[in-house]
Amino acid sequence: MTTTADTLVTTDWLAAHLDDSHVKILDASFKMPGVLPLPKDDYLAAHIPGAVFFDVDAVSDHSNPLPHMFPNAEQFGRDVGALGIGNDDTVVVYDAGGWVAGPRAWWMFLAYGHDKVRVLDGGLKKWRAEGRPVESGAVTPRRATFKANFDARRVRTMQQMVANLESQAEQVVDARASERFEGRVQEPRPGLRSGHIPRSRNLPYNNLFDAATGTMKPLSELRAAFSAAGVKLDAPVVTSCGSGVSAAVLTLALYRLGVENPALYDGSWSEWGLSEGPPVATGPA
């Protein structure tokens, strides 16, 4: 199979590989709690032919009260194998087109040792805008064997983030909207404080893609966006957001810009923002 060196694949590329048995397609669409219809219902109504639904909340650590935290390697391998994905497969992940969870699923695969994973540039939005085929109903895959090996370098815990307050060894960049980052509005998840991790930078994730086409912006514009946010691309970076989902959009952009081993704070503001959590800063970065 011919693959691509880029982290992204185009709709043309995917259309040409729909019948490739070693290309597995995942719909990883996600919405905030309480937003209807549910992502799974959207998937059942219309998805790219052959795509299986990747539920970010289901493929998670169910013993942790925080939302969709990384599971252990054994569970990830079991859950992904149930989706019909084996270690030799190339995985193409997409979401509804708002860059909300496709990159999160992509980063999870990388974190569990699977580098044959790509994100569909523009997602379902671009696919449908081009008049390409969709299908409805569930896809029932044949179970496969997937051996996962967790790479802890790709994920940060709150303990590591607290230690970083002192050392400042890693830059922290927050993907939330500026009004949330600055603490000017209440958080959508009840019970969380408003504000941001002290000394972190703010780059709202939607600044990195073209709203009209749904495609990620050119590398030159991505580089300029990080520079404008005060992020140095030649120094270590950790991304954060509300619950570790949209932060992966920044991680994807950093990865495409050649930043070595960017990491993601899995608990993000759902953990840091708890009432008994670490110090909080407000206002602009």
PDB file of C-alpha atoms in Angstrom:
ATOM      1  CA  MET A   1       0.000   0.000   0.000  1.00  0.00           C
ATOM      2  CA  THR A   2       1.211   3.493  -0.822  1.00  0.00           C
ATOM      3  CA  THR A   3       1.039   5.746   2.200  1.00  0.00           C
ATOM      4  CA  THR A   4       1.962   9.351   2.916  1.00  0.00           C
ATOM      5  CA  ALA A   5       4.746  10.970   4.915  1.00  0.00           C
ATOM      6  CA  ASP A   6       2.495  13.752   6.220  1.00  0.00           C
ATOM      7  CA  THR A   7       0.440  13.403   9.380  1.00  0.00           C
ATOM      8  CA  LEU A   8      -2.586  14.487   7.340  1.00  0.00           C
ATOM      9  CA  VAL A   9      -4.192  12.759   4.393  1.00  0.00           C
ATOM     10  CA  THR A  10      -6.413  14.440   1.842  1.00  0.00           C
ATOM     11  CA  THR A  11      -9.927  13.464   0.897  1.00  0.00           C
ATOM     12  CA  ASP A  12      -8.544  12.446  -2.514  1.00  0.00           C
ATOM     13  CA  TRP A  13      -6.096  10.072  -0.847  1.00  0.00           C
ATOM     14  CA  LEU A  14      -8.757   8.490   1.337  1.00  0.00           C
ATOM     15  CA  ALA A  15     -11.188   8.134  -1.572  1.00  0.00           C
ATOM     16  CA  ALA A  16      -8.503   6.242  -3.472  1.00  0.00           C
ATOM     17  CA  HIS A  17      -7.949   3.871  -0.515  1.00  0.00           C
ATOM     18  CA  LEU A  18     -11.519   3.145   0.590  1.00  0.00           C
ATOM     19  CA  ASP A  19     -11.226  -0.446  -0.639  1.00  0.00           C
ATOM     20  CA  ASP A  20      -7.799  -1.079   0.857  1.00  0.00           C
ATOM     21  CA  SER A  21      -8.251  -3.748   3.513  1.00  0.00           C
ATOM     22  CA  HIS A  22      -5.255  -2.427   5.441  1.00  0.00           C
ATOM     23  CA  VAL A  23      -6.658   1.102   5.745  1.00  0.00           C
ATOM     24  CA  LYS A  24      -9.050   1.361   8.691  1.00  0.00           C
ATOM     25  CA  ILE A  25     -11.203   4.481   9.059  1.00  0.00           C
ATOM     26  CA  LEU A  26     -12.348   5.840  12.420  1.00  0.00           C
ATOM     27  CA  ASP A  27     -14.995   8.484  13.076  1.00  0.00           C
ATOM     28  CA  ALA A  28     -13.828  10.111  16.327  1.00  0.00           C
ATOM     29  CA  SER A  29     -16.366  12.944  16.453  1.00  0.00           C
ATOM     30  CA  PHE A  30     -16.962  14.410  19.916  1.00  0.00           C
ATOM     31  CA  LYS A  31     -19.195  16.983  21.591  1.00  0.00           C
ATOM     32  CA  MET A  32     -19.336  18.558  25.014  1.00  0.00           C
ATOM     33  CA  PRO A  33     -21.622  16.766  27.513  1.00  0.00           C
ATOM     34  CA  GLY A  34     -25.288  17.603  27.004  1.00  0.00           C
ATOM     35  CA  VAL A  35     -24.963  18.664  23.365  1.00  0.00           C
ATOM     36  CA  LEU A  36     -27.424  16.792  21.159  1.00  0.00           C
ATOM     37  CA  PRO A  37     -27.600  14.827  18.969  1.00  0.00           C
ATOM     38  CA  LEU A  38     -24.924  12.598  20.415  1.00  0.00           C
ATOM     39  CA  PRO A  39     -21.825  12.036  18.261  1.00  0.00           C
ATOM     40  CA  LYS A  40     -22.707   8.334  17.934  1.00  0.00           C
ATOM     41  CA  ASP A  41     -26.132   9.284  16.571  1.00  0.00           C
ATOM     42  CA  ASP A  42     -24.500  11.622  14.047  1.00  0.00           C
ATOM     43  CA  TYR A  43     -22.233   8.746  13.030  1.00  0.00           C
ATOM     44  CA  LEU A  44     -25.179   6.370  12.582  1.00  0.00           C
ATOM     45  CA  ALA A  45     -26.926   8.955  10.400  1.00  0.00           C
ATOM     46  CA  ALA A  46     -23.979   9.521   8.061  1.00  0.00           C
ATOM     47  CA  HIS A  47     -20.340   8.473   8.000  1.00  0.00           C
ATOM     48  CA  ILE A  48     -17.595   7.756   5.499  1.00  0.00           C
ATOM     49  CA  PRO A  49     -18.107   4.262   4.034  1.00  0.00           C
ATOM     50  CA  GLY A  50     -16.535   1.597   6.197  1.00  0.00           C
ATOM     51  CA  ALA A  51     -15.784   3.933   9.106  1.00  0.00           C
ATOM     52  CA  VAL A  52     -16.117   2.587  12.648  1.00  0.00           C
ATOM     53  CA  PHE A  53     -17.045   4.886  15.540  1.00  0.00           C
ATOM     54  CA  PHE A  54     -14.212   5.665  17.979  1.00  0.00           C
ATOM     55  CA  ASP A  55     -15.824   6.770  21.230  1.00  0.00           C
ATOM     56  CA  VAL A  56     -13.346   8.966  23.130  1.00  0.00           C
ATOM     57  CA  ASP A  57     -15.341   8.468  26.321  1.00  0.00           C
ATOM     58  CA  ALA A  58     -15.494   4.681  25.931  1.00  0.00           C
ATOM     59  CA  VAL A  59     -11.801   4.208  25.119  1.00  0.00           C
ATOM     60  CA  SER A  60     -10.755   5.675  28.460  1.00  0.00           C
ATOM     61  CA  ASP A  61      -9.932   4.875  32.060  1.00  0.00           C
ATOM     62  CA  HIS A  62     -13.340   4.184  33.601  1.00  0.00           C
ATOM     63  CA  SER A  63     -11.878   4.059  37.108  1.00  0.00           C
ATOM     64  CA  ASN A  64     -10.882   7.730  36.867  1.00  0.00           C
ATOM     65  CA  PRO A  65     -13.613  10.306  37.594  1.00  0.00           C
ATOM     66  CA  LEU A  66     -12.021  12.788  35.177  1.00  0.00           C
ATOM     67  CA  PRO A  67     -13.407  12.767  31.620  1.00  0.00           C
ATOM     68  CA  HIS A  68     -11.906  10.390  29.001  1.00  0.00           C
ATOM     69  CA  MET A  69      -8.488   9.912  30.586  1.00  0.00           C
ATOM     70  CA  PHE A  70      -5.983   7.634  28.840  1.00  0.00           C
ATOM     71  CA  PRO A  71      -6.632   3.961  29.644  1.00  0.00           C
ATOM     72  CA  ASN A  72      -3.849   1.477  30.325  1.00  0.00           C
ATOM     73  CA  ALA A  73      -2.197  -0.190  27.358  1.00  0.00           C
ATOM     74  CA  GLU A  74      -4.051  -3.464  27.837  1.00  0.00           C
ATOM     75  CA  GLN A  75      -7.445  -1.771  27.622  1.00  0.00           C
ATOM     76  CA  PHE A  76      -6.453   0.378  24.644  1.00  0.00           C
ATOM     77  CA  GLY A  77      -5.270  -2.692  22.770  1.00  0.00           C
ATOM     78  CA  ARG A  78      -8.466  -4.555  23.605  1.00  0.00           C
ATOM     79  CA  ASP A  79     -10.746  -1.654  22.669  1.00  0.00           C
ATOM     80  CA  VAL A  80      -8.928  -0.916  19.412  1.00  0.00           C
ATOM     81  CA  GLY A  81      -8.798  -4.596  18.481  1.00  0.00           C
ATOM     82  CA  ALA A  82     -12.583  -4.695  18.916  1.00  0.00           C
ATOM     83  CA  LEU A  83     -12.773  -1.929  16.300  1.00  0.00           C
ATOM     84  CA  GLY A  84     -11.082  -4.271  13.820  1.00  0.00           C
ATOM     85  CA  ILE A  85      -7.661  -2.615  13.923  1.00  0.00           C
ATOM     86  CA  GLY A  86      -4.420  -4.598  14.004  1.00  0.00           C
ATOM     87  CA  ASN A  87      -0.838  -3.465  14.361  1.00  0.00           C
ATOM     88  CA  ASP A  88      -0.201  -3.712  10.615  1.00  0.00           C
ATOM     89  CA  ASP A  89      -3.110  -1.454   9.654  1.00  0.00           C
ATOM     90  CA  THR A  90      -2.931   2.194   8.640  1.00  0.00           C
ATOM     91  CA  VAL A  91      -5.535   4.123  10.632  1.00  0.00           C
ATOM     92  CA  VAL A  92      -7.204   7.229   9.216  1.00  0.00           C
ATOM     93  CA  VAL A  93      -9.069   9.256  11.838  1.00  0.00           C
ATOM     94  CA  TYR A  94     -11.611  11.974  11.144  1.00  0.00           C
ATOM     95  CA  ASP A  95     -14.198  13.980  13.034  1.00  0.00           C
ATOM     96  CA  ALA A  96     -17.232  15.981  11.978  1.00  0.00           C
ATOM     97  CA  GLY A  97     -14.988  18.702  10.589  1.00  0.00           C
ATOM     98  CA  GLY A  98     -14.365  21.009  13.554  1.00  0.00           C
ATOM     99  CA  TRP A  99     -11.027  19.469  14.550  1.00  0.00           C
ATOM    100  CA  VAL A 100     -12.394  18.552  17.950  1.00  0.00           C
ATOM    101  CA  ALA A 101     -11.424  14.915  18.511  1.00  0.00           C
ATOM    102  CA  GLY A 102      -9.783  13.481  15.392  1.00  0.00           C
ATOM    103  CA  PRO A 103      -6.369  14.692  16.598  1.00  0.00           C
ATOM    104  CA  ARG A 104      -7.058  13.291  20.099  1.00  0.00           C
ATOM    105  CA  ALA A 105      -7.575   9.794  18.679  1.00  0.00           C
ATOM    106  CA  TRP A 106      -4.493  10.257  16.469  1.00  0.00           C
ATOM    107  CA  TRP A 107      -2.364  11.179  19.497  1.00  0.00           C
ATOM    108  CA  MET A 108      -3.685   8.218  21.461  1.00  0.00           C
ATOM    109  CA  PHE A 109      -2.557   5.826  18.731  1.00  0.00           C
ATOM    110  CA  LEU A 110       0.902   7.414  18.689  1.00  0.00           C
ATOM    111  CA  ALA A 111       1.066   7.279  22.482  1.00  0.00           C
ATOM    112  CA  TYR A 112       0.345   3.548  22.379  1.00  0.00           C
ATOM    113  CA  GLY A 113       3.079   2.861  19.848  1.00  0.00           C
ATOM    114  CA  HIS A 114       1.178   2.905  16.559  1.00  0.00           C
ATOM    115  CA  ASP A 115       2.720   5.361  14.097  1.00  0.00           C
ATOM    116  CA  LYS A 116       0.706   4.259  11.074  1.00  0.00           C
ATOM    117  CA  VAL A 117      -2.045   6.756  11.855  1.00  0.00           C
ATOM    118  CA  ARG A 118      -3.188   9.827   9.951  1.00  0.00           C
ATOM    119  CA  VAL A 119      -5.856  12.530  10.307  1.00  0.00           C
ATOM    120  CA  LEU A 120      -8.229  13.322   7.440  1.00  0.00           C
ATOM    121  CA  ASP A 121      -7.688  16.992   6.579  1.00  0.00           C
ATOM    122  CA  GLY A 122     -11.081  18.704   6.668  1.00  0.00           C
ATOM    123  CA  GLY A 123     -12.855  15.688   8.132  1.00  0.00           C
ATOM    124  CA  LEU A 124     -16.408  14.741   7.286  1.00  0.00           C
ATOM    125  CA  LYS A 125     -17.263  18.374   6.542  1.00  0.00           C
ATOM    126  CA  LYS A 126     -14.902  18.563   3.567  1.00  0.00           C
ATOM    127  CA  TRP A 127     -15.722  15.018   2.456  1.00  0.00           C
ATOM    128  CA  ARG A 128     -19.431  15.811   2.213  1.00  0.00           C
ATOM    129  CA  ALA A 129     -18.879  19.272   0.708  1.00  0.00           C
ATOM    130  CA  GLU A 130     -17.127  17.524  -2.174  1.00  0.00           C
ATOM    131  CA  GLY A 131     -20.140  15.292  -2.776  1.00  0.00           C
ATOM    132  CA  ARG A 132     -18.348  12.120  -1.744  1.00  0.00           C
ATOM    133  CA  PRO A 133     -20.341   9.075  -0.610  1.00  0.00           C
ATOM    134  CA  VAL A 134     -21.533   8.485   2.938  1.00  0.00           C
ATOM    135  CA  GLU A 135     -23.417   5.612   4.491  1.00  0.00           C
ATOM    136  CA  SER A 136     -25.656   5.189   7.504  1.00  0.00           C
ATOM    137  CA  GLY A 137     -25.964   2.591  10.238  1.00  0.00           C
ATOM    138  CA  ALA A 138     -23.344   0.822  12.292  1.00  0.00           C
ATOM    139  CA  VAL A 139     -20.329  -0.977  10.871  1.00  0.00           C
ATOM    140  CA  THR A 140     -19.531  -4.255  12.645  1.00  0.00           C
ATOM    141  CA  PRO A 141     -15.835  -4.991  12.239  1.00  0.00           C
ATOM    142  CA  ARG A 142     -14.108  -8.309  12.647  1.00  0.00           C
ATOM    143  CA  ARG A 143     -12.109  -8.294  15.869  1.00  0.00           C
ATOM    144  CA  ALA A 144      -8.356  -7.987  15.372  1.00  0.00           C
ATOM    145  CA  THR A 145      -5.318  -8.249  17.625  1.00  0.00           C
ATOM    146  CA  PHE A 146      -3.690  -4.973  18.620  1.00  0.00           C
ATOM    147  CA  LYS A 147      -0.705  -4.948  20.964  1.00  0.00           C
ATOM    148  CA  ALA A 148      -0.305  -1.531  22.615  1.00  0.00           C
ATOM    149  CA  ASN A 149       2.798  -0.173  24.309  1.00  0.00           C
ATOM    150  CA  PHE A 150       2.283   3.081  26.177  1.00  0.00           C
ATOM    151  CA  ASP A 151       4.865   5.825  25.667  1.00  0.00           C
ATOM    152  CA  ALA A 152       4.601   7.980  28.789  1.00  0.00           C
ATOM    153  CA  ARG A 153       6.728  10.721  27.199  1.00  0.00           C
ATOM    154  CA  ARG A 154       3.722  11.820  25.161  1.00  0.00           C
ATOM    155  CA  VAL A 155       1.430  12.518  28.136  1.00  0.00           C
ATOM    156  CA  ARG A 156       1.776  14.669  31.265  1.00  0.00           C
ATOM    157  CA  THR A 157       0.201  14.162  34.695  1.00  0.00           C
ATOM    158  CA  MET A 158      -0.825  16.899  37.102  1.00  0.00           C
ATOM    159  CA  GLN A 159       2.172  16.049  39.302  1.00  0.00           C
ATOM    160  CA  GLN A 160       4.486  16.717  36.367  1.00  0.00           C
ATOM    161  CA  MET A 161       2.659  19.933  35.532  1.00  0.00           C
ATOM    162  CA  VAL A 162       2.912  21.160  39.121  1.00  0.00           C
ATOM    163  CA  ALA A 163       6.633  20.398  39.120  1.00  0.00           C
ATOM    164  CA  ASN A 164       6.926  22.363  35.897  1.00  0.00           C
ATOM    165  CA  LEU A 165       5.604  25.476  37.675  1.00  0.00           C
ATOM    166  CA  GLU A 166       8.907  25.539  39.517  1.00  0.00           C
ATOM    167  CA  SER A 167      11.285  24.308  36.837  1.00  0.00           C
ATOM    168  CA  GLN A 168       9.660  25.952  33.790  1.00  0.00           C
ATOM    169  CA  ALA A 169      11.385  23.223  31.783  1.00  0.00           C
ATOM    170  CA  GLU A 170       8.454  22.984  29.390  1.00  0.00           C
ATOM    171  CA  GLN A 171       6.296  25.661  27.803  1.00  0.00           C
ATOM    172  CA  VAL A 172       2.567  25.155  28.339  1.00  0.00           C
ATOM    173  CA  VAL A 173       0.146  26.280  25.644  1.00  0.00           C
ATOM    174  CA  ASP A 174      -3.625  26.230  26.224  1.00  0.00           C
ATOM    175  CA  ALA A 175      -6.040  25.530  23.359  1.00  0.00           C
ATOM    176  CA  ARG A 176      -9.155  27.014  24.977  1.00  0.00           C
ATOM    177  CA  ALA A 177     -10.873  30.195  23.815  1.00  0.00           C
ATOM    178  CA  SER A 178      -9.286  33.379  25.166  1.00  0.00           C
ATOM    179  CA  GLU A 179     -12.231  34.281  27.406  1.00  0.00           C
ATOM    180  CA  ARG A 180     -11.926  30.923  29.179  1.00  0.00           C
ATOM    181  CA  PHE A 181      -8.140  31.151  29.383  1.00  0.00           C
ATOM    182  CA  GLU A 182      -8.322  34.648  30.883  1.00  0.00           C
ATOM    183  CA  GLY A 183     -11.035  33.651  33.359  1.00  0.00           C
ATOM    184  CA  ARG A 184     -13.632  36.059  31.994  1.00  0.00           C
ATOM    185  CA  VAL A 185     -16.340  33.387  31.716  1.00  0.00           C
ATOM    186  CA  GLN A 186     -17.418  30.369  33.705  1.00  0.00           C
ATOM    187  CA  GLU A 187     -16.151  26.991  32.596  1.00  0.00           C
ATOM    188  CA  PRO A 188     -18.708  24.812  30.778  1.00  0.00           C
ATOM    189  CA  ARG A 189     -18.056  21.946  33.179  1.00  0.00           C
ATOM    190  CA  PRO A 190     -19.686  22.705  36.572  1.00  0.00           C
ATOM    191  CA  GLY A 191     -17.541  23.145  39.658  1.00  0.00           C
ATOM    192  CA  LEU A 192     -14.345  24.285  37.944  1.00  0.00           C
ATOM    193  CA  ARG A 193     -12.494  27.495  38.700  1.00  0.00           C
ATOM    194  CA  SER A 194     -11.864  29.940  35.878  1.00  0.00           C
ATOM    195  CA  GLY A 195      -8.454  30.915  34.567  1.00  0.00           C
ATOM    196  CA  HIS A 196      -5.320  29.115  33.401  1.00  0.00           C
ATOM    197  CA  ILE A 197      -2.135  27.402  34.522  1.00  0.00           C
ATOM    198  CA  PRO A 198       0.292  30.128  35.657  1.00  0.00           C
ATOM    199  CA  ARG A 199       2.777  31.250  32.971  1.00  0.00           C
ATOM    200  CA  SER A 200       1.029  29.247  30.252  1.00  0.00           C
ATOM    201  CA  ARG A 201       0.354  30.654  26.787  1.00  0.00           C
ATOM    202  CA  ASN A 202      -2.926  30.764  24.895  1.00  0.00           C
ATOM    203  CA  LEU A 203      -3.531  29.642  21.317  1.00  0.00           C
ATOM    204  CA  PRO A 204      -7.210  28.794  20.661  1.00  0.00           C
ATOM    205  CA  TYR A 205      -7.261  25.614  18.586  1.00  0.00           C
ATOM    206  CA  ASN A 206      -9.693  27.023  16.005  1.00  0.00           C
ATOM    207  CA  ASN A 207      -7.020  29.521  14.964  1.00  0.00           C
ATOM    208  CA  LEU A 208      -5.166  26.668  13.314  1.00  0.00           C
ATOM    209  CA  PHE A 209      -7.682  25.661  10.666  1.00  0.00           C
ATOM    210  CA  ASP A 210      -9.702  27.339   7.945  1.00  0.00           C
ATOM    211  CA  ALA A 211     -13.328  27.535   9.091  1.00  0.00           C
ATOM    212  CA  ALA A 212     -14.631  27.662   5.511  1.00  0.00           C
ATOM    213  CA  THR A 213     -12.906  24.543   4.200  1.00  0.00           C
ATOM    214  CA  GLY A 214     -12.210  22.741   7.467  1.00  0.00           C
ATOM    215  CA  THR A 215      -8.589  22.143   6.458  1.00  0.00           C
ATOM    216  CA  MET A 216      -5.579  22.851   8.630  1.00  0.00           C
ATOM    217  CA  LYS A 217      -3.730  26.043   7.753  1.00  0.00           C
ATOM    218  CA  PRO A 218      -0.390  25.952   5.862  1.00  0.00           C
ATOM    219  CA  LEU A 219       2.766  25.324   7.865  1.00  0.00           C
ATOM    220  CA  SER A 220       3.869  28.944   7.518  1.00  0.00           C
ATOM    221  CA  GLU A 221       0.623  30.146   9.126  1.00  0.00           C
ATOM    222  CA  LEU A 222       0.841  27.527  11.882  1.00  0.00           C
ATOM    223  CA  ARG A 223       4.366  28.664  12.657  1.00  0.00           C
ATOM    224  CA  ALA A 224       3.257  32.295  12.765  1.00  0.00           C
ATOM    225  CA  ALA A 225       0.352  31.472  15.088  1.00  0.00           C
ATOM    226  CA  PHE A 226       2.601  29.793  17.645  1.00  0.00           C
ATOM    227  CA  SER A 227       5.104  32.620  17.394  1.00  0.00           C
ATOM    228  CA  ALA A 228       2.376  35.214  17.990  1.00  0.00           C
ATOM    229  CA  ALA A 229       1.300  33.269  21.092  1.00  0.00           C
ATOM    230  CA  GLY A 230       4.847  33.455  22.452  1.00  0.00           C
ATOM    231  CA  VAL A 231       5.631  29.771  21.938  1.00  0.00           C
ATOM    232  CA  LYS A 232       9.207  28.852  20.988  1.00  0.00           C
ATOM    233  CA  LEU A 233       9.257  25.913  18.594  1.00  0.00           C
ATOM    234  CA  ASP A 234      12.834  24.997  19.491  1.00  0.00           C
ATOM    235  CA  ALA A 235      11.953  24.340  23.137  1.00  0.00           C
ATOM    236  CA  PRO A 236       9.805  21.616  24.818  1.00  0.00           C
ATOM    237  CA  VAL A 237       6.040  22.170  24.671  1.00  0.00           C
ATOM    238  CA  VAL A 238       3.063  20.690  26.534  1.00  0.00           C
ATOM    239  CA  THR A 239      -0.474  21.335  25.281  1.00  0.00           C
ATOM    240  CA  SER A 240      -3.557  21.697  27.459  1.00  0.00           C
ATOM    241  CA  CYS A 241      -7.257  22.537  27.052  1.00  0.00           C
ATOM    242  CA  GLY A 242     -10.530  21.801  28.819  1.00  0.00           C
ATOM    243  CA  SER A 243     -10.252  18.011  29.050  1.00  0.00           C
ATOM    244  CA  GLY A 244      -7.341  16.930  26.859  1.00  0.00           C
ATOM    245  CA  VAL A 245      -9.225  16.771  23.547  1.00  0.00           C
ATOM    246  CA  SER A 246      -8.777  20.037  21.624  1.00  0.00           C
ATOM    247  CA  ALA A 247      -5.222  20.309  23.016  1.00  0.00           C
ATOM    248  CA  ALA A 248      -4.344  17.572  20.534  1.00  0.00           C
ATOM    249  CA  VAL A 249      -5.079  19.999  17.678  1.00  0.00           C
ATOM    250  CA  LEU A 250      -2.138  22.057  18.900  1.00  0.00           C
ATOM    251  CA  THR A 251      -0.113  18.878  19.341  1.00  0.00           C
ATOM    252  CA  LEU A 252      -0.873  17.862  15.762  1.00  0.00           C
ATOM    253  CA  ALA A 253       0.219  21.259  14.465  1.00  0.00           C
ATOM    254  CA  LEU A 254       3.414  21.132  16.531  1.00  0.00           C
ATOM    255  CA  TYR A 255       4.112  17.629  15.270  1.00  0.00           C
ATOM    256  CA  ARG A 256       3.705  18.801  11.681  1.00  0.00           C
ATOM    257  CA  LEU A 257       6.065  21.706  12.383  1.00  0.00           C
ATOM    258  CA  GLY A 258       8.746  19.259  13.450  1.00  0.00           C
ATOM    259  CA  VAL A 259       8.645  19.906  17.195  1.00  0.00           C
ATOM    260  CA  GLU A 260      10.267  16.896  18.841  1.00  0.00           C
ATOM    261  CA  ASN A 261       8.057  14.942  21.245  1.00  0.00           C
ATOM    262  CA  PRO A 262       5.369  17.516  22.096  1.00  0.00           C
ATOM    263  CA  ALA A 263       3.354  16.280  25.065  1.00  0.00           C
ATOM    264  CA  LEU A 264      -0.290  16.599  26.106  1.00  0.00           C
ATOM    265  CA  TYR A 265      -1.623  17.239  29.617  1.00  0.00           C
ATOM    266  CA  ASP A 266      -4.342  14.613  29.779  1.00  0.00           C
ATOM    267  CA  GLY A 267      -6.292  15.955  32.763  1.00  0.00           C
ATOM    268  CA  SER A 268      -6.094  19.544  31.485  1.00  0.00           C
ATOM    269  CA  TRP A 269      -8.475  22.081  33.035  1.00  0.00           C
ATOM    270  CA  SER A 270     -10.926  19.368  34.138  1.00  0.00           C
ATOM    271  CA  GLU A 271      -8.265  18.416  36.664  1.00  0.00           C
ATOM    272  CA  TRP A 272      -6.275  21.616  37.261  1.00  0.00           C
ATOM    273  CA  GLY A 273      -9.441  23.709  37.607  1.00  0.00           C
ATOM    274  CA  LEU A 274     -10.945  21.655  40.432  1.00  0.00           C
ATOM    275  CA  SER A 275     -11.639  23.659  43.576  1.00  0.00           C
ATOM    276  CA  GLU A 276      -8.807  21.988  45.483  1.00  0.00           C
ATOM    277  CA  GLY A 277      -6.420  22.179  42.543  1.00  0.00           C
ATOM    278  CA  PRO A 278      -3.079  23.981  42.103  1.00  0.00           C
ATOM    279  CA  PRO A 279      -2.692  27.767  41.688  1.00  0.00           C
ATOM    280  CA  VAL A 280      -4.683  29.524  38.972  1.00  0.00           C
ATOM    281  CA  ALA A 281      -3.825  32.659  37.010  1.00  0.00           C
ATOM    282  CA  THR A 282      -6.264  34.980  35.238  1.00  0.00           C
ATOM    283  CA  GLY A 283      -5.977  37.651  32.575  1.00  0.00           C
ATOM    284  CA  PRO A 284      -3.959  37.545  29.351  1.00  0.00           C
ATOM    285  CA  ALA A 285      -0.798  35.479  29.107  1.00  0.00           C
TER     286      ALA A 285
END
